Structure formats: C-alpha cells, structure tokens
C-alpha cells in the first residue's frame, strides 16, 4: 500500500515535466478535427470502401441499428470521454449492467457492419459511443494496407456511428504469411515512410479520425533509428492521426527495456491523445507480457495517475480478452481506473454474478472461418486523496517487489545510442525481407532474422502459441474444459512450427492429437464428432462445410 501511495505522490513532480513535443513546430495534427472528418477519397468514382459503407448504412437501417446519418452530425462530432471498456461477447451482459459508462470499444474484425452484435446495438441506443478497434489491418505492413480491410473498418465506423476508429502501429503479415500477432515495425526512416503512406490511405477512406496505438513489443530491431516517442511524434506530425495511449504497453516496454516509464512518457506526443487503454499483464520467461487476461497491476494504475497529471487521460478504458473474472471483480477494476483518472462511473446493479453471455462462439463464428483460412487471429481536477490511492491499491495486484530484474536494453536511459551493428544500413534497406524472415521464424520454425535477440524471439514464439491456444479454446470449449490446464500445453506442442490457421483449424489439430493419445472424454469426443460430421477437414486446408446430398427422384412411373 505504502509503495503505491509513494509512487502516486511522485506523480506531482512528474506533472512539472513536459509530456509532448515542441509545440512550436508545424504539425499535421493541428488540422481541425472537423477537417479530419471531412476527408474523403478524391477519386472520380466510388471506392470499394464507399460502396461497403453505403451497403452497411442500408442494412443497418433495416435492423434498426443507429448510424452516423440517423444520429446526426452532433453525435458524430463528440469525442469519447469518461470510463470505457472493451466489449466482448463473453462479458456483454456485465457491460450492459454498468451505469455511467462513457464509451466502449469493439474489435472491428469480430463484427459484421450490416448486423452489429445485439449488445453493441443496445449500448448505442443508450447513447454510449462505440469505437471500432482494428487488430488485423496491418498499418505497418510493408506490402501496404488491404483496401478490403480498410473498407471493413470504415463500414464498421459507419454502422455504429463511431466518433473515431483505432488501429495499431504494427505489422501482422509479411512474405505472404499471417503472423497472428502484432509485431513491432523497425523504427527506421524506411519503415516510417511505409507507415505514413498506410495511415494516410486509411484516413482518406474513413469518415472519422484515426487513432494509432503503439504496441507492447518484447524485442527491438537492431537497426532502429528513432526512440519510440520520437518515431510516434514524426508519424502523427506527417499524418494528422491521433494517439491511442496504452499505459500498460508503456509500462511493459519500459520494464523490458530497463527504462523509466516517466522518461519514456516525456518523449511521447501526449498532446495528441484521443483515449487511453489499461490492461493487466504477467511475467513469462523473464519478461513482462501485456496479456489482457490478468488483473491490473498497481504500477500501471500509478502510471495512469501520472498520465492524468499530464492532462493526457480524457477517456480511459479497460481491456480484457480472456480469463474473465466475476462481474464484481471486473467492476472493481473499472472503479480503480475511474478513481485514478478522476472520471465518473456509477456502481451497477449486479443481479447475477455472471461473466458469460453468448458463450457458444462456435455457433456464431465457425461458418465464417470455415469459408476462409484467413479468418480468425474504453476529469475533474485535483489529486486523489490518500484514501483514494489506498482504495486503488486494494483492488490491484502489486507486483513490483516480486518481479525479477528486467532484461537490459541496448539503449541507455535517456539516450538514443545503441550498440554499433555493422550491417545496420543493409538491414534497413532490406526491411521487407527481414520482416518476412521474422514471421517465418515465429510461425513456421524458420531461422531467426540476423541481429535480433534470440531469447526475446523465443519468448515471442511462446506468447504467440499461448495466444493461439486461447483462440482455439473459444472454438472448442468442451475440449478445453475436458483437458483443463493440459489444453494449453498440448496446443503449444501441436501448433509449434505450424502456420497460423485460426482458432477453428488450430483446435481441430489439437483435438485430433488428443484423440490419438486417448485423452478425450465423452464431451470432447462428441464435440469432435459433431465438427467432423458437419465439415470436411483434411488436416491441411481450411475446414469446409459438407454438402448435403439429396436423393435423386426417378422420372416416370413404374409398374
């Protein structure tokens, strides 16, 4: 308790520091938000994005989901504010019971713009802003952004009347392979140019502002030319994008690079923050992982207090992507965030201690994945009182005293210096090839890219496999329940060295291996039998639904 309180007191000194870049320089960010919303593709004919948005608007009108057109320009112009949460089907009922919710965030790739989930539509009907959050667009992809994915993101924004959308400063595919993971782009001039072009193309197809989120990276590229904050400032200056500040990512990166998170924030463009992410994490293999399935650590809440002191927490939301706690525990984390950020949040009426809503993800999503092998990789002034800080600490898990010493980074604190690598320029010029090598190393068992820390890459591989196991468990709930803690271990063993295929196919491979080893109980055996009776899967290609053959009718009469 005392450690958290002391850390919070230190934020007073931090508030005297400047958290943004030199305001004297010209920046694209200084374009008004209204002009950002007015940006449209300046082509003669309708783009794929415009066609998709038009279709989404028409379909949403049929199902009664509010759109930007139906809610008016006033609704579209307001920014997100207050406390928010990431909407997930598993906790939809809990989210629906939270009073005073300012906004929510929905994974763009998980919804159909023509028919957003019922829970999302109900939140919109209550006037709660919904922000589509992309995870697979690949703003850092060297091959450029896929117009169809951009169109989908734009259609999602139109369908839910979003005030803005967000994506990651990351690449997710290279060399024709899906990584199934958000990977850090090299912080080089070449990579920056690619990012700028991709962000501009995406913004030009959106009717709302775009906020970009720096990721939690377990490794750095040896050819990096920028500190992270300088890289972000340059990106935002040249594109007019906003910043989605993930405080948990800042903490994770600083810890794993042996840096002071306050010093890291000093170089971030905090004057561009649209809203803030908060999430839990845990230690694995000597590194701190931003897991989204663990409780909020006290250190991340303390860092949020510093961000608030710097005036960069206009809206703050909780991300949770698995291992959902009871509703009361989930709300306790939201209360801790609200207390730290000095944002309002009402206590909900919890009629039932439930964390589940629409748990049969197979029924809702398996058909889409079976058709495509590519489917499926949320202030008042004044400081907190002492009692407030104690309350925050009581609902968080303080981990600093139990964590091992962080792995040292090649950059010295407060400096852009790095170890001299003779092949830096050659690596920078072959950024596309090195990214392809990285993805192959992570998902196909290929060789590591030269110069990248092998131990860090091994940690990324394990994290990716654990993530794939979690996705597979969503599609194979009986299998996961029957195997218990052994499910993840078996999935990691089976999926190692196999290309990312999505939760349905990955889980199928795990299920067949479990059957060969006689590990299946009645429930899991029935689940596998039902899948195989409804779909064909040859162990290589994506599962396909079986065709029902009807008996032919004989022509003519007999007898």
XYZ file of C-alpha atoms in Angstrom:
559
model
C 0.000 0.000 0.000
C 2.724 2.428 1.004
C 4.641 1.730 -2.192
C 1.632 2.554 -4.343
C 0.920 5.726 -2.351
C 4.539 6.832 -2.632
C 4.513 6.193 -6.355
C 1.345 8.245 -6.697
C 2.921 11.140 -4.743
C 5.854 11.112 -7.134
C 3.429 11.960 -9.935
C 3.272 15.532 -8.600
C 6.847 16.087 -9.659
C 6.171 14.349 -12.947
C 3.405 16.837 -13.717
C 6.010 19.580 -13.974
C 7.633 17.816 -16.873
C 6.520 18.435 -20.411
C 4.975 15.369 -21.972
C 4.793 16.495 -25.592
C 6.995 17.510 -28.453
C 7.937 21.116 -29.151
C 4.648 22.856 -29.887
C 6.339 25.496 -32.000
C 6.856 23.197 -34.943
C 4.208 22.865 -37.646
C 2.254 19.599 -37.395
C -0.449 17.976 -39.425
C -2.221 17.315 -36.136
C -3.154 20.968 -35.898
C -5.673 20.434 -38.661
C -9.078 20.714 -37.022
C -10.932 17.560 -36.103
C -13.738 18.755 -38.352
C -11.409 18.782 -41.343
C -10.273 15.268 -40.452
C -13.854 14.048 -40.528
C -14.409 15.758 -43.874
C -11.606 13.844 -45.587
C -12.833 11.561 -48.364
C -11.121 9.757 -51.220
C -10.776 12.288 -54.040
C -11.484 9.864 -56.832
C -13.986 10.241 -59.607
C -15.949 7.082 -58.870
C -16.979 5.321 -55.675
C -14.261 3.316 -53.955
C -14.713 -0.154 -52.507
C -14.857 1.480 -49.114
C -17.635 3.855 -50.175
C -19.655 1.005 -51.643
C -19.265 -1.020 -48.430
C -20.230 1.949 -46.251
C -23.315 2.571 -48.345
C -24.339 -1.063 -48.085
C -23.753 -1.072 -44.349
C -25.894 2.056 -43.908
C -28.783 0.491 -45.788
C -28.551 -2.812 -43.932
C -28.308 -1.125 -40.538
C -31.432 0.893 -41.284
C -33.277 -2.383 -41.834
C -32.227 -3.876 -38.490
C -32.689 -0.637 -36.546
C -29.040 -0.010 -35.641
C -28.236 3.724 -35.369
C -25.744 5.039 -37.920
C -23.956 8.371 -38.276
C -26.624 9.524 -40.720
C -29.500 8.585 -38.416
C -27.990 10.051 -35.254
C -26.948 13.358 -36.792
C -23.726 15.324 -37.056
C -23.790 16.385 -33.393
C -23.432 12.754 -32.285
C -20.591 12.199 -34.733
C -18.654 15.242 -33.582
C -18.368 14.396 -29.891
C -15.167 12.708 -28.762
C -15.080 9.779 -26.373
C -14.965 10.675 -22.692
C -15.232 9.060 -19.290
C -14.553 5.422 -18.430
C -14.946 2.710 -21.046
C -14.460 -0.995 -21.558
C -13.697 -3.342 -24.388
C -16.952 -5.042 -25.397
C -16.635 -8.805 -25.760
C -19.463 -11.346 -26.246
C -18.409 -13.245 -23.126
C -18.977 -10.204 -20.872
C -21.747 -8.494 -22.834
C -24.278 -8.930 -20.046
C -21.877 -7.490 -17.483
C -21.098 -4.489 -19.697
C -24.813 -3.875 -20.220
C -25.233 -3.535 -16.444
C -22.539 -0.879 -15.954
C -24.033 2.535 -15.244
C -22.236 5.719 -16.235
C -20.210 4.015 -18.957
C -18.724 6.656 -21.239
C -17.866 4.501 -24.241
C -16.935 1.023 -25.336
C -14.565 -0.427 -27.875
C -15.385 -3.329 -30.188
C -12.940 -5.438 -32.191
C -13.641 -4.440 -35.790
C -12.756 -7.814 -37.261
C -15.229 -9.543 -34.912
C -18.373 -7.781 -36.134
C -20.370 -7.630 -39.338
C -21.177 -3.990 -40.180
C -24.552 -4.975 -41.628
C -25.628 -6.530 -38.320
C -23.546 -5.487 -35.292
C -23.985 -7.660 -32.177
C -27.170 -7.061 -30.235
C -25.252 -5.916 -27.150
C -23.401 -3.269 -29.160
C -26.648 -2.033 -30.721
C -28.202 -1.743 -27.264
C -25.267 0.319 -25.991
C -25.590 2.613 -28.982
C -29.310 3.010 -28.268
C -28.349 4.203 -24.751
C -26.133 6.887 -26.298
C -22.854 5.176 -25.417
C -20.163 5.816 -28.018
C -18.750 2.754 -29.749
C -15.205 2.759 -31.151
C -14.179 0.098 -33.692
C -10.692 -1.128 -32.820
C -8.806 -2.871 -35.616
C -6.306 -5.619 -34.883
C -5.523 -7.044 -38.327
C -5.302 -4.139 -40.737
C -1.516 -4.038 -40.596
C -0.656 -0.339 -40.776
C 3.000 -1.338 -40.679
C 2.778 -3.999 -43.398
C 5.479 -3.337 -45.985
C 3.138 -4.571 -48.728
C 0.596 -1.842 -47.908
C -2.875 -1.987 -46.415
C -5.517 -4.183 -47.989
C -8.342 -1.982 -49.409
C -10.923 -4.585 -48.383
C -9.762 -4.440 -44.758
C -9.828 -0.639 -44.815
C -13.331 -0.787 -46.293
C -14.434 -3.091 -43.491
C -13.044 -0.722 -40.844
C -14.836 2.224 -42.469
C -18.076 0.259 -42.703
C -17.829 -0.650 -39.001
C -17.395 3.006 -38.091
C -20.425 3.946 -40.162
C -22.528 1.111 -38.771
C -22.060 2.087 -35.116
C -21.848 5.865 -35.611
C -18.309 5.879 -34.261
C -16.664 9.189 -33.279
C -13.288 7.699 -34.292
C -11.595 4.391 -35.017
C -8.276 2.973 -33.864
C -5.568 0.586 -35.034
C -2.037 -0.418 -34.100
C 1.414 0.756 -35.082
C 2.406 -2.760 -36.054
C 2.660 -5.235 -38.880
C 0.759 -8.508 -38.859
C 1.823 -10.239 -42.079
C 4.864 -10.471 -44.306
C 6.096 -12.672 -47.105
C 2.597 -13.986 -47.698
C 2.267 -15.299 -44.134
C -0.039 -14.247 -41.309
C 1.788 -13.725 -38.018
C -1.318 -13.994 -35.853
C 0.289 -11.385 -33.645
C 1.001 -7.651 -33.533
C 4.693 -7.237 -34.354
C 6.850 -4.108 -33.956
C 7.904 -2.253 -37.081
C 11.566 -1.277 -37.280
C 11.839 2.346 -36.169
C 13.678 3.369 -39.319
C 13.068 6.067 -41.897
C 12.066 3.471 -44.459
C 9.519 1.851 -42.150
C 8.236 5.286 -41.149
C 7.596 6.154 -44.788
C 5.566 2.952 -45.212
C 3.572 3.690 -42.058
C 2.865 7.253 -43.151
C 1.560 6.098 -46.521
C -0.596 3.363 -44.994
C -2.041 5.669 -42.328
C -2.820 8.328 -44.932
C -4.561 5.827 -47.181
C -6.607 4.551 -44.268
C -7.572 8.025 -43.084
C -8.611 9.016 -46.590
C -11.129 6.172 -46.599
C -12.574 6.899 -43.154
C -15.252 9.424 -42.309
C -13.847 9.852 -38.790
C -10.443 10.461 -37.197
C -7.964 7.607 -36.807
C -6.062 6.973 -33.557
C -2.974 4.746 -33.644
C -1.732 2.630 -30.747
C 1.927 1.762 -30.068
C 2.150 -1.899 -29.119
C 3.881 -3.794 -26.331
C 6.998 -5.193 -28.012
C 9.068 -7.973 -26.497
C 12.015 -7.198 -28.768
C 13.526 -4.322 -30.737
C 15.119 -4.294 -34.162
C 18.873 -3.596 -34.076
C 18.511 -1.175 -36.995
C 16.162 1.174 -35.068
C 16.967 4.824 -35.792
C 14.362 6.541 -33.572
C 13.370 6.387 -29.936
C 9.759 5.228 -29.709
C 8.360 8.621 -28.684
C 10.195 10.439 -31.478
C 9.013 7.863 -34.001
C 5.402 8.350 -32.924
C 5.660 12.131 -32.981
C 7.006 12.047 -36.521
C 4.237 9.665 -37.604
C 1.477 11.817 -36.139
C 3.004 15.038 -37.477
C 3.043 13.666 -41.005
C -0.401 12.049 -40.992
C -2.654 14.046 -38.646
C -3.570 10.847 -36.798
C -4.356 10.831 -33.087
C -2.700 8.756 -30.359
C -4.293 5.841 -28.537
C -2.064 5.686 -25.468
C -1.873 2.228 -23.952
C -0.465 2.835 -20.469
C 0.032 -0.893 -19.925
C 2.142 -1.049 -23.097
C 4.260 1.891 -21.944
C 4.856 0.126 -18.639
C 5.652 -3.208 -20.287
C 8.092 -1.729 -22.804
C 9.832 0.414 -20.204
C 10.241 -2.520 -17.839
C 11.517 -4.888 -20.508
C 13.949 -2.241 -21.811
C 15.147 -1.236 -18.315
C 13.778 2.257 -18.803
C 11.959 4.707 -16.532
C 8.352 4.874 -17.808
C 8.153 8.548 -16.806
C 11.139 9.317 -19.000
C 9.517 7.376 -21.837
C 6.359 9.474 -21.484
C 8.468 12.642 -21.672
C 9.069 11.938 -25.364
C 5.543 10.803 -26.251
C 3.224 13.243 -28.095
C 0.773 13.401 -25.207
C -0.995 16.427 -26.682
C -2.441 14.105 -29.335
C -4.070 11.528 -27.006
C -7.597 10.556 -28.046
C -8.130 7.999 -25.292
C -6.227 5.583 -23.060
C -6.024 1.784 -22.725
C -5.453 -0.077 -19.462
C -4.805 -3.817 -19.177
C -3.248 -6.431 -16.952
C -0.102 -8.431 -17.510
C 2.190 -11.062 -16.058
C 5.763 -12.308 -16.121
C 6.719 -15.103 -18.515
C 10.242 -16.224 -19.335
C 11.811 -13.264 -17.537
C 9.802 -10.652 -19.439
C 6.652 -8.727 -18.593
C 3.838 -9.584 -21.005
C 0.808 -7.405 -21.678
C -1.621 -10.329 -21.513
C -5.094 -8.758 -21.247
C -6.100 -11.771 -19.130
C -4.529 -10.817 -15.781
C -5.551 -8.224 -13.158
C -4.363 -4.624 -13.383
C -1.029 -4.179 -11.566
C -0.678 -1.295 -9.143
C 2.253 0.057 -11.169
C 0.082 0.526 -14.246
C -2.528 2.393 -12.194
C 0.207 4.592 -10.746
C 1.432 5.366 -14.257
C -2.143 6.252 -15.242
C -2.172 8.763 -12.380
C 0.915 10.371 -13.881
C -0.672 10.447 -17.320
C -3.696 12.179 -15.756
C -1.401 14.706 -14.077
C -0.004 15.494 -17.516
C -3.511 16.129 -18.835
C -3.449 13.157 -21.198
C -6.290 10.986 -19.877
C -9.529 12.419 -21.305
C -11.053 8.947 -21.587
C -9.747 5.665 -20.170
C -10.897 2.118 -20.838
C -10.197 -1.401 -19.599
C -9.150 -4.169 -21.992
C -9.872 -7.760 -21.052
C -9.625 -10.593 -23.568
C -9.934 -13.788 -21.567
C -9.978 -15.422 -18.121
C -12.866 -13.103 -17.311
C -13.308 -12.565 -13.561
C -16.671 -12.370 -11.757
C -18.678 -9.255 -12.541
C -17.875 -7.661 -9.161
C -14.121 -8.042 -9.758
C -14.408 -6.599 -13.259
C -16.268 -3.591 -11.923
C -13.670 -3.168 -9.154
C -11.010 -2.684 -11.846
C -13.204 -0.122 -13.615
C -13.678 1.667 -10.289
C -9.910 1.713 -9.742
C -9.451 3.258 -13.191
C -12.186 5.847 -12.563
C -10.737 6.771 -9.175
C -7.205 7.137 -10.522
C -8.214 9.105 -13.615
C -10.811 11.224 -11.723
C -13.564 10.131 -14.087
C -17.185 9.336 -13.184
C -18.544 5.800 -13.035
C -21.727 4.551 -11.395
C -21.961 1.333 -9.423
C -24.092 -1.150 -11.354
C -26.857 -3.314 -10.017
C -25.409 -6.825 -10.241
C -28.444 -9.075 -10.264
C -26.299 -12.093 -11.034
C -22.620 -12.812 -10.634
C -22.155 -13.740 -14.251
C -19.357 -13.375 -16.744
C -20.888 -15.190 -19.655
C -23.169 -14.090 -22.457
C -23.307 -15.785 -25.825
C -20.634 -18.326 -24.899
C -21.158 -20.551 -27.910
C -18.759 -18.741 -30.191
C -18.639 -21.787 -32.435
C -22.278 -21.311 -33.436
C -21.725 -17.656 -34.297
C -18.341 -17.705 -35.970
C -17.301 -21.114 -37.232
C -19.062 -20.814 -40.569
C -17.173 -17.632 -41.412
C -13.873 -19.259 -40.535
C -14.683 -22.418 -42.432
C -15.131 -20.319 -45.576
C -11.780 -18.619 -45.214
C -8.440 -19.776 -43.892
C -7.628 -16.117 -43.202
C -10.465 -15.697 -40.676
C -9.601 -15.508 -37.225
C -6.103 -14.104 -35.491
C -12.890 2.298 -23.482
C -11.774 14.915 -15.391
C -12.326 16.608 -12.733
C -9.291 18.459 -11.405
C -7.402 17.653 -8.224
C -5.189 14.873 -6.925
C -6.563 11.684 -5.369
C -6.858 11.749 -1.607
C -4.728 9.334 0.359
C -7.761 7.120 0.917
C -8.390 7.070 -2.829
C -4.900 5.807 -3.538
C -5.311 3.143 -0.858
C -8.609 2.062 -2.418
C -6.959 1.806 -5.816
C -4.173 -0.306 -4.349
C -6.636 -2.609 -2.631
C -8.204 -3.710 -5.933
C -4.972 -4.071 -7.847
C -2.201 -6.627 -7.733
C 1.089 -5.023 -6.717
C 3.840 -6.921 -8.477
C 6.985 -4.800 -8.426
C 8.552 -6.421 -5.378
C 8.053 -9.898 -6.824
C 9.305 -9.336 -10.367
C 12.778 -10.429 -11.405
C 15.210 -7.844 -12.649
C 14.289 -6.711 -16.171
C 16.393 -7.673 -19.134
C 18.714 -4.850 -20.107
C 18.173 -2.989 -23.362
C 20.742 -1.870 -25.879
C 19.638 1.771 -25.443
C 20.864 3.666 -22.401
C 18.199 5.533 -20.412
C 17.508 8.970 -21.878
C 19.678 8.284 -24.893
C 19.214 7.190 -28.476
C 22.549 5.398 -28.517
C 22.660 1.717 -29.364
C 25.222 -0.961 -29.886
C 27.034 -0.426 -33.158
C 25.996 -3.070 -35.663
C 27.981 -3.143 -38.866
C 25.105 -4.352 -41.005
C 22.552 -1.747 -39.871
C 22.243 0.004 -43.208
C 21.934 -3.228 -45.113
C 19.238 -4.407 -42.731
C 17.320 -1.135 -43.046
C 17.325 -1.385 -46.829
C 16.006 -4.952 -46.672
C 13.209 -4.242 -44.211
C 10.616 -6.193 -46.170
C 12.790 -9.287 -46.388
C 13.725 -9.161 -42.719
C 10.080 -8.929 -41.701
C 9.244 -11.940 -43.840
C 12.109 -13.824 -42.178
C 10.764 -12.851 -38.762
C 7.234 -14.095 -39.488
C 8.611 -17.344 -40.885
C 10.754 -17.777 -37.780
C 7.786 -17.210 -35.482
C 5.151 -19.348 -37.169
C 6.960 -21.802 -39.431
C 10.116 -22.566 -37.467
C 12.403 -20.746 -39.908
C 15.743 -19.157 -38.954
C 15.753 -16.018 -36.841
C 16.476 -12.696 -38.553
C 20.113 -11.719 -38.049
C 20.798 -9.372 -35.156
C 17.502 -9.832 -33.292
C 17.788 -11.149 -29.729
C 17.192 -14.908 -29.930
C 15.949 -15.185 -26.338
C 13.409 -12.435 -26.933
C 12.177 -14.139 -30.098
C 11.797 -17.408 -28.203
C 9.583 -15.554 -25.713
C 7.515 -14.152 -28.593
C 7.067 -17.638 -30.045
C 5.755 -18.963 -26.743
C 3.449 -15.961 -26.322
C 2.086 -16.463 -29.825
C 1.443 -20.144 -29.176
C -0.349 -19.361 -25.904
C -2.472 -16.829 -27.759
C -3.336 -19.359 -30.451
C -4.277 -21.860 -27.748
C -6.645 -19.308 -26.244
C -8.277 -18.689 -29.619
C -8.666 -22.405 -30.219
C -10.299 -22.834 -26.805
C -13.053 -20.412 -27.835
C -13.989 -22.664 -30.748
C -13.529 -25.912 -28.809
C -14.950 -25.179 -25.333
C -15.649 -28.814 -24.410
C -12.183 -29.917 -25.439
C -10.593 -27.091 -23.452
C -12.757 -27.836 -20.415
C -12.025 -31.558 -20.522
C -8.257 -31.149 -20.832
C -8.138 -28.311 -18.289
C -4.670 -26.902 -17.777
C -3.315 -29.538 -20.127
C -5.101 -27.960 -23.095
C -2.671 -25.065 -23.430
C 0.352 -27.336 -23.055
C -0.943 -29.716 -25.710
C -1.864 -26.862 -28.042
C 1.601 -25.324 -27.722
C 3.147 -28.685 -28.567
C 0.879 -29.366 -31.541
C 0.917 -25.878 -33.073
C 4.651 -25.209 -32.787
C 6.081 -24.760 -36.268
C 2.642 -24.698 -37.935
C 1.363 -21.663 -39.819
C -1.400 -19.630 -38.196
C -4.736 -21.045 -39.351
C -7.273 -19.568 -36.937
C -8.896 -20.959 -33.809
C -11.165 -23.454 -35.537
C -8.458 -25.206 -37.538
C -5.827 -24.962 -34.795
C -8.232 -26.500 -32.294
C -9.108 -29.264 -34.742
C -5.464 -30.293 -34.921
C -5.284 -30.315 -31.121
C -8.479 -32.372 -30.879
C -7.232 -35.000 -33.325
C -3.936 -35.282 -31.469
C -5.808 -35.707 -28.192
C -7.907 -38.450 -29.784
C -4.812 -40.309 -30.959
C -3.448 -40.176 -27.418
C -6.782 -41.298 -25.955
C -7.173 -38.070 -23.979
C -10.743 -37.297 -24.984
C -13.667 -37.669 -22.610
C -17.264 -38.034 -23.736
C -17.894 -34.297 -24.098
C -14.798 -33.563 -26.149
C -15.278 -36.726 -28.208
C -18.828 -35.641 -29.053
C -17.629 -32.135 -29.925
C -15.100 -33.501 -32.381
C -17.608 -35.927 -33.867
C -20.123 -33.095 -34.408
C -17.500 -30.966 -36.133
C -16.430 -33.770 -38.423
C -19.997 -34.636 -39.348
C -20.707 -31.053 -40.388
C -17.365 -30.134 -42.002
C -14.574 -31.639 -44.062
C -11.029 -31.063 -42.834
C -8.068 -32.780 -44.462
C -5.502 -31.532 -41.956
C -4.087 -29.012 -44.442
C -6.748 -26.810 -45.963
C -9.333 -24.783 -44.048
C -12.390 -26.776 -42.937
C -15.326 -26.661 -45.343
C -18.954 -27.357 -44.631
C -20.117 -30.667 -46.027
C -22.699 -30.599 -48.773
C -25.947 -32.364 -48.105
C -26.715 -34.773 -50.927
C -30.401 -35.238 -51.658
C -31.599 -38.457 -53.272
C -32.474 -38.145 -56.913
C -36.121 -38.553 -57.893
C -36.744 -41.074 -60.604
C -38.543 -39.724 -63.642
C -41.593 -41.511 -64.977
C -43.860 -44.108 -63.439
C -43.038 -47.678 -62.608
C -45.274 -50.730 -62.531
